[in-house]
Short mmCIF file of C-alpha atoms in Angstrom, two decimals:
data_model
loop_
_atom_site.label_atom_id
_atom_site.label_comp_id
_atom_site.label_asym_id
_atom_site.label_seq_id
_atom_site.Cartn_x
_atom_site.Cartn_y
_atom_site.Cartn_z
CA UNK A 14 57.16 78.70 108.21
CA UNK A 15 57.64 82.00 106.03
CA UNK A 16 56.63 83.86 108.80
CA UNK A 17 58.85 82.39 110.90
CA UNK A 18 61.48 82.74 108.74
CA UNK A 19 61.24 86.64 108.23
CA UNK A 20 61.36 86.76 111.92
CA UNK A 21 64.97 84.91 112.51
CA UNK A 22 67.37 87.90 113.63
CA UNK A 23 69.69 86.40 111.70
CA UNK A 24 68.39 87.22 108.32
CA UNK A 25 69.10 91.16 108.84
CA UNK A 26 72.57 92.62 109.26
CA UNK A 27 70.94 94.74 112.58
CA UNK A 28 70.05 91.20 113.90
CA UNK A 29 72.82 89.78 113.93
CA UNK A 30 74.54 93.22 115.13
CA UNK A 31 72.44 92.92 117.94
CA UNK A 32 72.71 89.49 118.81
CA UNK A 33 76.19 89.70 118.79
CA UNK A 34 76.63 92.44 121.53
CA UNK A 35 74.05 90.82 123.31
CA UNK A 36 75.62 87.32 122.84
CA UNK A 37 78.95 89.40 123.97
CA UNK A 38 77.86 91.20 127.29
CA UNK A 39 76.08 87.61 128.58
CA UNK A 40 79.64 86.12 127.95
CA UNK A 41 81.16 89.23 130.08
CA UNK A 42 79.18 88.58 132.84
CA UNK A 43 79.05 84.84 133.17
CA UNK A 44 83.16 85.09 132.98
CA UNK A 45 82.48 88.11 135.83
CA UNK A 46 80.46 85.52 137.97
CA UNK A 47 82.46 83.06 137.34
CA UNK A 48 85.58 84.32 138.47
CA UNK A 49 84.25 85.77 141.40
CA UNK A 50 83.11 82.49 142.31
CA UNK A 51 86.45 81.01 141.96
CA UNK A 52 88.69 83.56 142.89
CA UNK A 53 87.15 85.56 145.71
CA UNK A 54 85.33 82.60 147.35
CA UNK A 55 84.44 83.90 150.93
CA UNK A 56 85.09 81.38 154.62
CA UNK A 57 82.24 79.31 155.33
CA UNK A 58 81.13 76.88 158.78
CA UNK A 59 80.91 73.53 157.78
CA UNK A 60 80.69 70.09 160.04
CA UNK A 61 83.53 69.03 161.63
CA UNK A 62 84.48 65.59 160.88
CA UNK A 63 85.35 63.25 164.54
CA UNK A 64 88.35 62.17 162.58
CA UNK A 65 89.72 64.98 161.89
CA UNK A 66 89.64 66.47 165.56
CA UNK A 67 91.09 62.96 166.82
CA UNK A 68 94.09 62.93 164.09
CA UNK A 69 94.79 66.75 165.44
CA UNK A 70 94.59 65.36 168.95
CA UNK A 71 96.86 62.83 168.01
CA UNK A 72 99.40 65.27 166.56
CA UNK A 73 99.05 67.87 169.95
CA UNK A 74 100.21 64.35 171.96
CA UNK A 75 103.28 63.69 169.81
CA UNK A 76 104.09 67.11 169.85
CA UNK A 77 103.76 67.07 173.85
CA UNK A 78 105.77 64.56 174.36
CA UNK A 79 108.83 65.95 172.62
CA UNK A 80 108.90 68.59 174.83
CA UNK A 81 111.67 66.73 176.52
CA UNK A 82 113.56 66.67 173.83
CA UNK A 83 113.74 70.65 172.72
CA UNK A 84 112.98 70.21 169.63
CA UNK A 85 111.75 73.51 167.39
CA UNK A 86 107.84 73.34 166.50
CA UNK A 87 108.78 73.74 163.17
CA UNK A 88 110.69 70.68 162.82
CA UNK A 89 107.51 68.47 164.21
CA UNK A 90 105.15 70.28 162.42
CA UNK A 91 106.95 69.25 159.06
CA UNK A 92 107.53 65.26 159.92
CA UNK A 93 103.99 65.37 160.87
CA UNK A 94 102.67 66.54 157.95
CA UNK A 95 105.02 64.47 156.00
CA UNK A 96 103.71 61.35 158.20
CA UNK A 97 100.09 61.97 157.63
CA UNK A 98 100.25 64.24 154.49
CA UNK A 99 97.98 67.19 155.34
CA UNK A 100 99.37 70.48 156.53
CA UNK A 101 99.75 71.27 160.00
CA UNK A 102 99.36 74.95 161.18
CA UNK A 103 100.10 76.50 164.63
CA UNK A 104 98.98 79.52 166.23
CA UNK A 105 100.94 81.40 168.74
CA UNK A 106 98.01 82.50 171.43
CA UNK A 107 99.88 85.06 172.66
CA UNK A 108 101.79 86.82 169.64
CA UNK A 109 99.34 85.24 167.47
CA UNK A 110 102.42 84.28 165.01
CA UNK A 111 101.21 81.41 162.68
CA UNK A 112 104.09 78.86 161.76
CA UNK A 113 103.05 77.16 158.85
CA UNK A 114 106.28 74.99 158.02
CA UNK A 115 105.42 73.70 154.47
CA UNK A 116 103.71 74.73 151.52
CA UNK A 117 102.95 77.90 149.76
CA UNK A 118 102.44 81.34 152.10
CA UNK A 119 99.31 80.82 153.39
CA UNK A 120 96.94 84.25 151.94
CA UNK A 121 96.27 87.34 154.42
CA UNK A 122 92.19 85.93 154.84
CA UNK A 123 93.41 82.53 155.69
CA UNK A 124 95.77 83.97 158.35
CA UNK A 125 93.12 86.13 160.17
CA UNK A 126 90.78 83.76 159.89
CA UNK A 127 93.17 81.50 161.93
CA UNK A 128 93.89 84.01 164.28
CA UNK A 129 90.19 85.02 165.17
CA UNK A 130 89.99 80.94 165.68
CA UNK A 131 92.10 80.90 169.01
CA UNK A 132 89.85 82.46 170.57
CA UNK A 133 87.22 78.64 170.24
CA UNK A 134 86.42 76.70 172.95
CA UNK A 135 85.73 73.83 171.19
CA UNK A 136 87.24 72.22 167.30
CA UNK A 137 85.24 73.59 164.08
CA UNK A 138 86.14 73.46 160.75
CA UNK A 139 86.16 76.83 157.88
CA UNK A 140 86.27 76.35 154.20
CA UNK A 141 87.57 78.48 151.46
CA UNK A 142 87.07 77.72 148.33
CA UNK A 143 89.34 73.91 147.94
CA UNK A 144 91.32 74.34 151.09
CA UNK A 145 89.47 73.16 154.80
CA UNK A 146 90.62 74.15 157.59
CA UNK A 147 89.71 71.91 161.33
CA UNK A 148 90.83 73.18 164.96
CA UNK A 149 91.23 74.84 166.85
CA UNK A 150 93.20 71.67 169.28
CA UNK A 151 95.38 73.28 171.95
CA UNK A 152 98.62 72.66 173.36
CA UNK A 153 101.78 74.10 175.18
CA UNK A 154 105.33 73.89 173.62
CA UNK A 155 108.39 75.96 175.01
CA UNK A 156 106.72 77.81 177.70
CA UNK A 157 104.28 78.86 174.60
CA UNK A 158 100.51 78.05 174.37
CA UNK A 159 99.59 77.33 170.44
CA UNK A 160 96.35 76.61 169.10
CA UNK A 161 97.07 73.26 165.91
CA UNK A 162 94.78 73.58 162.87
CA UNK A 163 95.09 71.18 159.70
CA UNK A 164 94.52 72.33 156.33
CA UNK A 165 92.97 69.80 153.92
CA UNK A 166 92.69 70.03 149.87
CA UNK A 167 90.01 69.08 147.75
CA UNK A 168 91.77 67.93 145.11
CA UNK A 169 88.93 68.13 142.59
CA UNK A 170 88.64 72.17 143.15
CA UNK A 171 92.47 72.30 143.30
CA UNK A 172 92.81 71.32 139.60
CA UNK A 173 89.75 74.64 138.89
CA UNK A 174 91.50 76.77 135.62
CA UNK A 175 93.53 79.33 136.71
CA UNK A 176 92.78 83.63 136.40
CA UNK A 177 95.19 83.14 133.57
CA UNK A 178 93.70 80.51 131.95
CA UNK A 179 89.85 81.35 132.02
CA UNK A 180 91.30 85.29 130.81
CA UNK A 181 92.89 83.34 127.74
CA UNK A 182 90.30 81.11 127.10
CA UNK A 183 87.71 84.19 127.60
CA UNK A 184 90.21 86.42 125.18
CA UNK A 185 90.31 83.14 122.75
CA UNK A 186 86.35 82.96 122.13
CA UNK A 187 85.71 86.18 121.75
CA UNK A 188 88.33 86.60 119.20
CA UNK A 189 87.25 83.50 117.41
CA UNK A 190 83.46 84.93 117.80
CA UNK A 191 84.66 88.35 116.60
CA UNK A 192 87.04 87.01 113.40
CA UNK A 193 84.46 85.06 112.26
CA UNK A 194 81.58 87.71 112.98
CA UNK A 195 84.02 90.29 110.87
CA UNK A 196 84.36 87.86 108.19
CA UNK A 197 80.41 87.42 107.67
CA UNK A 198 80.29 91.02 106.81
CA UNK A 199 83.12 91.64 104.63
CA UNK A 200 83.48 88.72 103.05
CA UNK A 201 80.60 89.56 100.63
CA UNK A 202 81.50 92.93 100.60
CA UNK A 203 84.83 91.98 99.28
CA UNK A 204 83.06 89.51 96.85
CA UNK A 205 80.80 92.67 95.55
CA UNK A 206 83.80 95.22 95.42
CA UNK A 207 86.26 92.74 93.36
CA UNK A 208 82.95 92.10 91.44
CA UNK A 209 82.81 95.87 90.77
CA UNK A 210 86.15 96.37 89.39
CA UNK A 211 85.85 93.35 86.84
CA UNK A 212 82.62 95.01 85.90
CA UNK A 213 84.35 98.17 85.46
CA UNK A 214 87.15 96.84 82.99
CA UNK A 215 84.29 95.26 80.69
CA UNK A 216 84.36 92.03 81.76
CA UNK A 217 80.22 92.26 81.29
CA UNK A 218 79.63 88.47 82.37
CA UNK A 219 80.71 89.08 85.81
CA UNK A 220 78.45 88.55 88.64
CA UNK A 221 79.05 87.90 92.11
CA UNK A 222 79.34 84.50 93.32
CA UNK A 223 78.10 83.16 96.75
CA UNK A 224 77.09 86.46 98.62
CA UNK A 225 74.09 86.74 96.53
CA UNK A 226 72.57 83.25 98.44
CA UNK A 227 72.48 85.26 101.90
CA UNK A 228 69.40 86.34 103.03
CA UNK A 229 70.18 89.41 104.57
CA UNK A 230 70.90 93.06 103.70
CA UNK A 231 74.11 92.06 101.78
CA UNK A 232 72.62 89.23 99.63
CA UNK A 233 69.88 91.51 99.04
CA UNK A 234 72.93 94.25 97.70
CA UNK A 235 74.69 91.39 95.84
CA UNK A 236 71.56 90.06 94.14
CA UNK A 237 70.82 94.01 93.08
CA UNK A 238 74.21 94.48 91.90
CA UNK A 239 73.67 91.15 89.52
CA UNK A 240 70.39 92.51 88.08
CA UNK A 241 72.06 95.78 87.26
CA UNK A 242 74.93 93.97 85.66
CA UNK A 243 72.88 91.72 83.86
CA UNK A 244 71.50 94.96 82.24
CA UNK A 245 74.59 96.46 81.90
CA UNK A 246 75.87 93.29 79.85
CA UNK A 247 72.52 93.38 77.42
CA UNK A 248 73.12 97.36 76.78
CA UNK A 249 76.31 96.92 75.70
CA UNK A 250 75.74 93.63 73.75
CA UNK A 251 72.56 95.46 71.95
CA UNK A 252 75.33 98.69 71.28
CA UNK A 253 77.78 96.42 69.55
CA UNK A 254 74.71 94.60 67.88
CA UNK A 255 74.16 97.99 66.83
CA UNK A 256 77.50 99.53 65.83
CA UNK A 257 78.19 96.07 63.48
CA UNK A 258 74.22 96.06 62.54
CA UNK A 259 74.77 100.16 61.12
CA UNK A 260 78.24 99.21 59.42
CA UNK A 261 76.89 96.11 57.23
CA UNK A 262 73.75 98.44 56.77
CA UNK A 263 75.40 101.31 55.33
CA UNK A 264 78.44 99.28 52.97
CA UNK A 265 75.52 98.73 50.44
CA UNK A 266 74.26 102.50 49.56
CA UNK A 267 78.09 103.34 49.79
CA UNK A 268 79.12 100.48 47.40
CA UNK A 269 75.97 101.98 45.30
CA UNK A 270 76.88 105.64 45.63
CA UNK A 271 80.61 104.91 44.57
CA UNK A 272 78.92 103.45 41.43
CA UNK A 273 76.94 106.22 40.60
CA UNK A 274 79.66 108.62 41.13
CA UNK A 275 81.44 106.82 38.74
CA UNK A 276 79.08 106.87 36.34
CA UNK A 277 78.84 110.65 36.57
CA UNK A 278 82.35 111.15 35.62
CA UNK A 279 82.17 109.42 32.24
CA UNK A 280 78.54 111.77 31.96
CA UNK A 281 80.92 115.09 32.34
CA UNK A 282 79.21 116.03 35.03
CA UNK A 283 80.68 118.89 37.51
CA UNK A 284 83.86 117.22 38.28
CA UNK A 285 84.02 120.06 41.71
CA UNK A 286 80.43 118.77 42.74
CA UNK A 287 81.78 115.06 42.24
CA UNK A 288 85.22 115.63 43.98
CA UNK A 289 83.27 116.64 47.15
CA UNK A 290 80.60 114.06 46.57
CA UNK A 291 83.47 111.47 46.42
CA UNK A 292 85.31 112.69 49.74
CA UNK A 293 82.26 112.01 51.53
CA UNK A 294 81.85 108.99 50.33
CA UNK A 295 85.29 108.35 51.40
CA UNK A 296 84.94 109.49 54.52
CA UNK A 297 81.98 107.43 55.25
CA UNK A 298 83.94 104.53 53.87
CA UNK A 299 86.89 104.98 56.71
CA UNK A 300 83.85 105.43 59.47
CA UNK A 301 82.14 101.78 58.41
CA UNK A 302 85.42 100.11 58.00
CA UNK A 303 86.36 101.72 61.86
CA UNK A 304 82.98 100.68 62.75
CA UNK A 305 83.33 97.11 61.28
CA UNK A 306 87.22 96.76 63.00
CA UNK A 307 85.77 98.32 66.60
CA UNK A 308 83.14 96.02 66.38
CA UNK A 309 85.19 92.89 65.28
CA UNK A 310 88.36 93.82 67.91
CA UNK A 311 85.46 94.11 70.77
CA UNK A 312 83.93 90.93 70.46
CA UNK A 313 87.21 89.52 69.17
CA UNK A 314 89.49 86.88 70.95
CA UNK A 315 93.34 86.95 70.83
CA UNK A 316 95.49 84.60 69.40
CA UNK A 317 98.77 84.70 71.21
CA UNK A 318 102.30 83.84 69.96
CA UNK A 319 105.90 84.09 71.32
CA UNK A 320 107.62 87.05 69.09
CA UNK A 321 110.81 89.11 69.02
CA UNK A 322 109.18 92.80 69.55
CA UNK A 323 111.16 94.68 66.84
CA UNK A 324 109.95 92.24 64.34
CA UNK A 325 106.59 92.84 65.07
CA UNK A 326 106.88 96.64 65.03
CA UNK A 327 108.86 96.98 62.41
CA UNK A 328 106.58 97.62 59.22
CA UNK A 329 104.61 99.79 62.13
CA UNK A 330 107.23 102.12 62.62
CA UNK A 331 108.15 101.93 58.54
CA UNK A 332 104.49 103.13 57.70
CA UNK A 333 104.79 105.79 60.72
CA UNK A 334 107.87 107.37 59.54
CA UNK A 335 106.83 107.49 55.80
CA UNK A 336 103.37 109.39 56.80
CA UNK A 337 105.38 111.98 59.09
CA UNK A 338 107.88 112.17 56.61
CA UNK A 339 104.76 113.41 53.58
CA UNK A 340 103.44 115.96 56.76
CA UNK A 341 106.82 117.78 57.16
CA UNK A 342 107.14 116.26 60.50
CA UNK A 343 109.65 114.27 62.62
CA UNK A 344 109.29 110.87 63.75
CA UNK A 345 111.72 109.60 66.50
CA UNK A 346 111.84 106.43 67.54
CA UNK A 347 114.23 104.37 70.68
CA UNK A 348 115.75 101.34 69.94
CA UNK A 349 113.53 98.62 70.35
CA UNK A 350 114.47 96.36 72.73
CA UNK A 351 115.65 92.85 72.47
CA UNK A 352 112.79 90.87 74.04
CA UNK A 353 110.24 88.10 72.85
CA UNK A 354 106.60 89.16 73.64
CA UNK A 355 103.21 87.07 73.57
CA UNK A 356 101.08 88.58 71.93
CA UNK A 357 98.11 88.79 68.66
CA UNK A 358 100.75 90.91 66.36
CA UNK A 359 97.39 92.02 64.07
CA UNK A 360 95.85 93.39 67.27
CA UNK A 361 99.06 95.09 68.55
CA UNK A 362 100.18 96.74 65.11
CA UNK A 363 96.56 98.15 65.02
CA UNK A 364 96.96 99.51 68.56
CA UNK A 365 100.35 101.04 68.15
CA UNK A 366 99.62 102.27 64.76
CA UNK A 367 96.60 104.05 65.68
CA UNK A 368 97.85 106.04 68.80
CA UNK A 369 101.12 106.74 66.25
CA UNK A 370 99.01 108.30 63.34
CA UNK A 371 96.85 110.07 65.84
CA UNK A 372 100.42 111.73 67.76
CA UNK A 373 101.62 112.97 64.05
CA UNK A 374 98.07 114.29 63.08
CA UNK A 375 98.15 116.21 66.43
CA UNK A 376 101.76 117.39 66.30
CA UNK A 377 103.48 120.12 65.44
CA UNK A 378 106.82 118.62 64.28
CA UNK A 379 108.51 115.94 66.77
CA UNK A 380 106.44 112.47 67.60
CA UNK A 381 108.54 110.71 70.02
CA UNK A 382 108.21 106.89 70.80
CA UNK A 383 110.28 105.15 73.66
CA UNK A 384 109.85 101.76 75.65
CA UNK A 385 110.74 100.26 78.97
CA UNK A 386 110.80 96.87 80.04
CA UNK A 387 111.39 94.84 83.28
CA UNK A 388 110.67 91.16 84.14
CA UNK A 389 106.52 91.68 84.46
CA UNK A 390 106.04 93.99 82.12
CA UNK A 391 107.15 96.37 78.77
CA UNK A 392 105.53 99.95 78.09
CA UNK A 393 105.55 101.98 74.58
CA UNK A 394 105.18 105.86 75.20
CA UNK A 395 104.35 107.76 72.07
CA UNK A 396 104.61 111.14 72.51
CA UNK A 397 104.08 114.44 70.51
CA UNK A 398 104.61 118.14 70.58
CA UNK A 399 101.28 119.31 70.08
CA UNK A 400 98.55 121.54 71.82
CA UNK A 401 97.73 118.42 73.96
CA UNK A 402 94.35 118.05 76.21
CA UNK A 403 93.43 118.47 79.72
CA UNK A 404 93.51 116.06 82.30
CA UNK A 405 89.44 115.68 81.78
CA UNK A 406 89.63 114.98 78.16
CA UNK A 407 93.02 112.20 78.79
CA UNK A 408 89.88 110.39 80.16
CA UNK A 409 87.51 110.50 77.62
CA UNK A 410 89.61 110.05 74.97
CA UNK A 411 89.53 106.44 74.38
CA UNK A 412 85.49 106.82 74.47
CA UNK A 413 84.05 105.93 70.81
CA UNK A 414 83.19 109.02 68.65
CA UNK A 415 84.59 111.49 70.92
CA UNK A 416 86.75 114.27 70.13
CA UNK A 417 88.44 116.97 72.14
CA UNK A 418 88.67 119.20 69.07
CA UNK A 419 85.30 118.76 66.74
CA UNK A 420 86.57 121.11 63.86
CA UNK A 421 90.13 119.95 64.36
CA UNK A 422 89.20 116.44 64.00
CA UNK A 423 87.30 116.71 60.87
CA UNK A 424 90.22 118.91 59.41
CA UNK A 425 92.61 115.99 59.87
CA UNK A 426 90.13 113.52 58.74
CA UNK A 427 89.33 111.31 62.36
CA UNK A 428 86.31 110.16 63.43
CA UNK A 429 87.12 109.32 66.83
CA UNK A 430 87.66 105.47 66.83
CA UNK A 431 91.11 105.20 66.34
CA UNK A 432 91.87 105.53 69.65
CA UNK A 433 88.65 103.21 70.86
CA UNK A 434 90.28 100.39 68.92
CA UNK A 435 93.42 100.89 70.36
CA UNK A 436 92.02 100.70 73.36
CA UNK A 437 89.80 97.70 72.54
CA UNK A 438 92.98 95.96 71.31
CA UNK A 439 95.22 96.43 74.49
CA UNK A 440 92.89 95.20 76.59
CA UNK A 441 92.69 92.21 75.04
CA UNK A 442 96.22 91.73 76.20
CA UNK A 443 95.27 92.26 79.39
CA UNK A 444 97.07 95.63 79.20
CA UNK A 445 96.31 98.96 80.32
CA UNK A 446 96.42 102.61 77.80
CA UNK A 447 96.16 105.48 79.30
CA UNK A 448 97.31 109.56 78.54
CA UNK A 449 98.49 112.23 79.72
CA UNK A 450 99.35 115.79 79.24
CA UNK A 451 103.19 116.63 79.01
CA UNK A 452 103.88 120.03 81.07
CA UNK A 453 105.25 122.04 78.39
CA UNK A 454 102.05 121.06 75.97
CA UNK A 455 101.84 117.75 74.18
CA UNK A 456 99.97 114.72 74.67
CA UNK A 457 101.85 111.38 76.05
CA UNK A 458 99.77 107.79 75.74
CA UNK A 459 101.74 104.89 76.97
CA UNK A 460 100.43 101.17 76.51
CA UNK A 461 101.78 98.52 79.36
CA UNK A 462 101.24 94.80 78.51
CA UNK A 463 102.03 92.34 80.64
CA UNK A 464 104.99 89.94 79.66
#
């Protein structure tokens, strides 16, 4: 059964690739044999039926004896028919003009067939395709010799499907065939690309869905991309493990240290020696407490309430301005607008205030912050004037620990978090951060949340 079942055509993407053009030119030429069955049928001898010669022996004796009476062929013809309702058809011998009173125009094969006819001794019947045609039976009318044929339907060929209708029923299947043929293949591929971009954001428990249960090349790729985000998820669950592991880890030999430094100062020992010993104890201090919030905001969840914007910004901005204010530097900041936001006001004070402190730090004197709104969504831009980054670094920015400027970091006292949280903290939101450099130098982050 295995065997068989790595065999099936099916199971591979070529397979079915090449099933389906073979599938398609077998359709194509049963629809070509087909319709040149129906619609280019060729004349044929068949048996005459004795009834059929007497009824048109019947008709050339009515007609004869009219004579008398003058009246046009035409005119019998059509109350004969009517009387015994099959078509009549005469033949001039001569001219070999064929009156054929009622009914559509008879077609160009039917009328030479008719014609070559006059030239039979005897009654014989042709058939093309539903319509049989008996005779011929002659007869003299007006000084004119005719030859009389009849023209019988078979009604059960009559009702065949039209050229139209086998072209829309062939145009019908194949578009059915070739929707649902398209669909096989990017259906899954759709699954694995949406799949993708969730994985991307950092949703790490994504995985795709039903494409992984095919059995050919694309469950094969879905069931792949699973594995590989599987790992991906473990990684980055191990690197927070890590990060939070590292910050309890080090809190203890800090708390110690900052006991033994003060301990040294009531010794009288060096007080330079314990100044610096103290600022890197400080330092390391701010890193585990960034550590400890990155960590927390990461594997956080949001708690989301209805609140006027201002009022959550406000003690932001306070703290903002006072800290520019101490550097020499300007702080400028729009009126907030008048809207009610949802959102975890802990989470998106520590966004805003992070990207804030880190557009003073960087500045030379002017930190700008403006917002715009609409009925889906509300931005903040913060702004500054300083020597802002390239287009390279806007994208690595939000990455944990990494700085554009080593030396100019450490000189304003970041690690390279501040930034990660924010990040960490918007997209909790379901927002977006992102920067950008200004054209005449500067740095401009904006946060969108969704309202």
């Amino acid at each position: 059964m295995q065997m068989f079942k790595k065999l099936n055509p099916t199971r591979k993407i070529m397979g079915r690739i090449f099933l389906w053009f073979w599938a398609t030119f077998l359709v194509t030429a049963a629809l070509a044999v087909v319709g040149t069955r129906f619609f280019f049928e060729e004349l044929e001898v068949v048996d005459i039926k004795p009834q059929d010669v007497r009824a048109l022996s019947v008709s050339v004796s009515r007609i004869q004896r009219n004579n008398a009476q003058q009246v046009p062929l035409v005119n019998l013809l059509n109350r004969f028919e009517r009387e015994r309702r099959w078509r009549l058809i005469a033949v001039n011998t001569n001219s070999k003009q064929v009156i054929a009173p009622s009914g559509p125009p008879l077609r160009d094969v039917d009328v030479r067939a008719l014609q070559n006819l006059i030239g039979q001794e005897s009654a014989i019947a042709i058939k093309r395709g539903a319509i049989k045609f008996s005779g011929p039976v002659f007869f003299n009318h007006d000084e004119e010799r005719y030859a009389l044929f009849s023209a019988k339907f078979d009604r059960a060929q009559e009702n065949k499907p039209s050229l139209l209708l086998l072209f829309f029923i062939a145009i019908l299947t194949t578009t059915i065939l070739s929707w649902l043929f398209a669909r096989s293949l990017t259906s899954p591929i759709l699954d694995i690309q949406s799949s993708a971009k969730k994985l991307a954001s950092g949703q790490w428990d994504t995985r795709v869905g039903s494409a992984s249960n095919r059995h050919d090349e694309l469950g094969e790729l879905a069931r792949d991309f699973n594995t590989m985000a599987a790992r991906l998820q473990a990684m980055w669950g191990a690197q927070k493990r890590l990060l939070a592991d590292v910050s309890h880890e080090l809190r203890s030999p800090l708390a110690r240290l900052q006991m033994a430094l003060g301990l040294a100062y009531q010794q009288n020992v060096d007080p330079d020696t314990l100044s610096r010993v103290e600022r890197e104890a400080e330092r390391m201090e701010a890193l585990v407490a960034q550590l400890l919030t990155l960590s927390r905001v990461e594997a956080g969840h949001v708690s989301l309430t209805k609140q006027p914007l201002a009022e959550v910004l406000n003690d932001v901005f306070t703290d903002a301005n006072f800290e520019a204010q101490n550097k020499n530097k300007q702080l400028c900041i729009a009126e907030v607008p008048q809207i009610t936001v949802e959102v975890d006001s802990n989470m998106l004070c520590r966004a805003v205030e992070n990207v804030i402190r880190n557009a003073i730090r960087h500045s030379k004197a002017l930190t700008s912050v403006t917002f715009e709104h609409d009925e889906t969504q509300w931005h903040i831009t913060i702004s500054d004037d300083g020597d802002g980054l390239s287009l390279e670094e806007c994208e690595q920015i939000f990455s944990p620990f990494y700085r554009a400027s080593l030396a100019r970091e450490r000189e304003s006292g970041g690690v390279g978090l501040g930034l990660s949280i924010a990040k960490a903290a918007v997209e909790l939101h379901n927002g977006v951060i992102c920067a950008e450099p200004l054209s005449d130098k500067g740095l401009k982050v904006t946060l969108s949340f969704p309202r």
